[in-house]
Each structure stands twice: as C-alpha cells, then as structure tokens.
PDB file of C-alpha atoms in Angstrom:
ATOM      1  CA  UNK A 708      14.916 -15.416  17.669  1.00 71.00           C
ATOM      2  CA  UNK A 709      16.305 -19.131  16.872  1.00 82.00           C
ATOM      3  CA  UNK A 710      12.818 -19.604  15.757  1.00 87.00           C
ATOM      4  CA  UNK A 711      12.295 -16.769  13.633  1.00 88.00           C
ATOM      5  CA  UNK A 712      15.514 -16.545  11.647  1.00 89.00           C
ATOM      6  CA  UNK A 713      14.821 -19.541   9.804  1.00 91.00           C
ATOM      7  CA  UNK A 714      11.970 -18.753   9.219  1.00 91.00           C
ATOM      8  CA  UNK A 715      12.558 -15.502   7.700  1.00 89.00           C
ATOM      9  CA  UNK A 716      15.638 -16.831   5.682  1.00 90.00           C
ATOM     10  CA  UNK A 717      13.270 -19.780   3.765  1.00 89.00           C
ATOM     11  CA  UNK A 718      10.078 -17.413   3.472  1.00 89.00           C
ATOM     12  CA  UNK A 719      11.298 -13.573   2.440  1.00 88.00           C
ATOM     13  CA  UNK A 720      13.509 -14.569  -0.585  1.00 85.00           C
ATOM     14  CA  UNK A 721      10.333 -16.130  -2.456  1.00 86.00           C
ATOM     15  CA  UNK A 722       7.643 -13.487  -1.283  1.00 86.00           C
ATOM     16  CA  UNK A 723       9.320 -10.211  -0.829  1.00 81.00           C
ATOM     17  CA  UNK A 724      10.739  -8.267  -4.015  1.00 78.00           C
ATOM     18  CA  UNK A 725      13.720  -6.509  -4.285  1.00 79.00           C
ATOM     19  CA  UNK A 726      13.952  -2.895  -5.440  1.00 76.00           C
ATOM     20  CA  UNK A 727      16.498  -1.367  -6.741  1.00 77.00           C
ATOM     21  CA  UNK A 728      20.058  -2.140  -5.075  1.00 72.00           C
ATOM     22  CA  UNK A 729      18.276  -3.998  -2.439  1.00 77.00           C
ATOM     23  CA  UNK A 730      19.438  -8.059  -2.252  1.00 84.00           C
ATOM     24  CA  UNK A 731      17.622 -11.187  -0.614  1.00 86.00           C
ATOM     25  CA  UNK A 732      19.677 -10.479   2.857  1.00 88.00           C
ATOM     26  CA  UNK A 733      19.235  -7.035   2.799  1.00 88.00           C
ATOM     27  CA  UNK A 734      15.103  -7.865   3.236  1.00 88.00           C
ATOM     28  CA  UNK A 735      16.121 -10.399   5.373  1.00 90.00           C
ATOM     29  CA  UNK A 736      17.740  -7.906   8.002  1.00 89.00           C
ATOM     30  CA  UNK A 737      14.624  -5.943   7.545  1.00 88.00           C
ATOM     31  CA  UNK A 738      12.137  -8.655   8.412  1.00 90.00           C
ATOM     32  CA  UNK A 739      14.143  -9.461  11.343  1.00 92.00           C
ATOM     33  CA  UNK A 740      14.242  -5.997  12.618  1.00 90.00           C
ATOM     34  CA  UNK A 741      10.495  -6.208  12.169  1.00 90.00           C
ATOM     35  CA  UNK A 742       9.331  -9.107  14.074  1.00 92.00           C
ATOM     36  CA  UNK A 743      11.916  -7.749  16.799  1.00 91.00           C
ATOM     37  CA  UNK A 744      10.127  -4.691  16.521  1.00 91.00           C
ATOM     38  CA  UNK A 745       6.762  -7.030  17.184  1.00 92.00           C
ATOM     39  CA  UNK A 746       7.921  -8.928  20.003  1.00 89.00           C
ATOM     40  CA  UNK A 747       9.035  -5.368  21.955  1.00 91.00           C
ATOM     41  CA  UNK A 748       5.223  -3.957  21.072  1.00 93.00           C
ATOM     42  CA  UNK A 749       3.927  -6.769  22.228  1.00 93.00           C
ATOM     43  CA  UNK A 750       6.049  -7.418  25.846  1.00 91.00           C
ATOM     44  CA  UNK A 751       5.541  -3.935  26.514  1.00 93.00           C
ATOM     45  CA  UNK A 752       1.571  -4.604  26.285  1.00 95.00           C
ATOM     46  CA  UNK A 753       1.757  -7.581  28.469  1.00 95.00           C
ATOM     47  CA  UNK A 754       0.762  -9.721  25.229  1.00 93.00           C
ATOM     48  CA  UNK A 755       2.330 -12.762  23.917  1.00 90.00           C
ATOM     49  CA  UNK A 756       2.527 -14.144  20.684  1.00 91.00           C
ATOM     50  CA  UNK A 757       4.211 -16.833  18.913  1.00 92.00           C
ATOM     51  CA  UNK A 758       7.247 -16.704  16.600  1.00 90.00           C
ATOM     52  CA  UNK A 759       5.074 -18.026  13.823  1.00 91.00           C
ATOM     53  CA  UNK A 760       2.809 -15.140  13.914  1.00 92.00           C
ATOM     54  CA  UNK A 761       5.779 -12.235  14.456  1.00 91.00           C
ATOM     55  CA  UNK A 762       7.248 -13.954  11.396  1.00 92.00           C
ATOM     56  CA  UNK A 763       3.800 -13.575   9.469  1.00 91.00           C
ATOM     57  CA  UNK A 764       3.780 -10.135   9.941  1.00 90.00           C
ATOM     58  CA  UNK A 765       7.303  -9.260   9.702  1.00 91.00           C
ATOM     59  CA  UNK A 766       6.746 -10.846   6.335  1.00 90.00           C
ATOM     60  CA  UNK A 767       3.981  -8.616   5.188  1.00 90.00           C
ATOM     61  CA  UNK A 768       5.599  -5.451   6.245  1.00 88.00           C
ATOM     62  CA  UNK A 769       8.733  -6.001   4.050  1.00 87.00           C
ATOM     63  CA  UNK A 770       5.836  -7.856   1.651  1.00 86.00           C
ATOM     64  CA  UNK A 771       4.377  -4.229   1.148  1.00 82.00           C
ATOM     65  CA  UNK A 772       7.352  -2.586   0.986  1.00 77.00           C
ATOM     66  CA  UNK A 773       8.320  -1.136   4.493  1.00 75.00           C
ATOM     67  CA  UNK A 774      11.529  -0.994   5.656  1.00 75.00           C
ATOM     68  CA  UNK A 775      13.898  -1.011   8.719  1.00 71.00           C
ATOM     69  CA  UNK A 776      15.144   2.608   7.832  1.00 70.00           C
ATOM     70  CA  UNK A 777      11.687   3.850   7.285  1.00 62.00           C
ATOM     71  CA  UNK A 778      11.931   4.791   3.575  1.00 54.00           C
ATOM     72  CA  UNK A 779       9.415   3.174   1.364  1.00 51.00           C
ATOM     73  CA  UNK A 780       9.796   2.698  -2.650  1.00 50.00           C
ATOM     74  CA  UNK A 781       7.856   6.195  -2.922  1.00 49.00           C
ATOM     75  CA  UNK A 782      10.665   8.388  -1.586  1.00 45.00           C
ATOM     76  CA  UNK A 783      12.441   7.792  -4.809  1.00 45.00           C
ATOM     77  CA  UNK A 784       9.814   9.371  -7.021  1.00 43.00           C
ATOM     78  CA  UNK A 785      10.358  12.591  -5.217  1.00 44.00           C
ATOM     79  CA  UNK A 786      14.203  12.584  -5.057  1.00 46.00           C
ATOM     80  CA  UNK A 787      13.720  11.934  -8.488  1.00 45.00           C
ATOM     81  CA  UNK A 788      10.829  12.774 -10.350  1.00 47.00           C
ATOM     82  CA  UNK A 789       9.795  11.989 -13.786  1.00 47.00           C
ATOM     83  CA  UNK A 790      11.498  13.792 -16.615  1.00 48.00           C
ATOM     84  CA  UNK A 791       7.678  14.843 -17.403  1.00 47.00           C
ATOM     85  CA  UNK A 792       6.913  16.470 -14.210  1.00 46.00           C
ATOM     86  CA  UNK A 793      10.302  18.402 -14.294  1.00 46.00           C
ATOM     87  CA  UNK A 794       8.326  19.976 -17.243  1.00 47.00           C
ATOM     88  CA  UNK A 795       6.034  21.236 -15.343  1.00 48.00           C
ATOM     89  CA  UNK A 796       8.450  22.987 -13.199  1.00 45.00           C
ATOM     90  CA  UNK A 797      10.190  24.686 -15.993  1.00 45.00           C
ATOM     91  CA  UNK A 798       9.220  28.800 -16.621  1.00 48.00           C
TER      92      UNK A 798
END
C-alpha cells in the first residue's frame, strides 16, 4: 500500500469527478478500498500483480463511477425522480 497511496492521491483528483457532496478524499478512500479489493481477488487466485496496475484499475472503477459503498450516481434518480415522471404517477 506505500506504493499505491501516492499514487492514488496525485492521479484520482484530476481524473475522477465528484458528484454531489462527494470531495477529492472522499474518491480517494474509494480508490483505495478498490485496489485493496484487487490485491485480495488476486492473492486469493494465486495471481500477482503490480501496484501500478491495481492503481490503474482502482482508478477506472471510481473513473466510471463505482463506489466503496456500492451505490452508483443512478440510485439518486430513483430516490428522486424527475418532477416529470412524478406526473406520470399522479391519478
């Protein structure tokens, strides 16, 4: 992990976007969880990889918008839907 931290900490800030309440750390955490995540997937498969490539994936996951807790971006439209929709709804 004294590889990967760093890493994260320079790299996630300038690719990954925040959303909503979200700040740069908060993605941070999440990218570290992920290549964590990585590394466990891969010991358990008798695999190794390098902290460079957990890092490049951890990266793309919070890149595309997953995160640690497992909610993505699209849970929000159905917590709250558009004012149109609710339209729909109505009798």
């Amino acid at each position: 992990m004294n590889e990967i931290l760093p890493r994260l900490r320079s790299a996630v800030p300038l690719v990954a976007h925040c959303v909503g309440a979200e700040d740069p750390e908060e993605l941070i955490g999440d990218a570290t969880l992920h290549a964590a995540r990585i590394f466990h997937s891969a010991e358990a498969k008798g695999k190794k990889i390098t902290p460079g490539n957990a890092c490049f994936y951890a990266i793309q996951h919070t890149r595309s918008g997953r995160r640690s807790t497992g909610n993505t971006t699209a849970d929000i439209n159905i917590i709250h839907p558009h004012p149109l929709h609710l339209l729909l709804w109505l009798p």
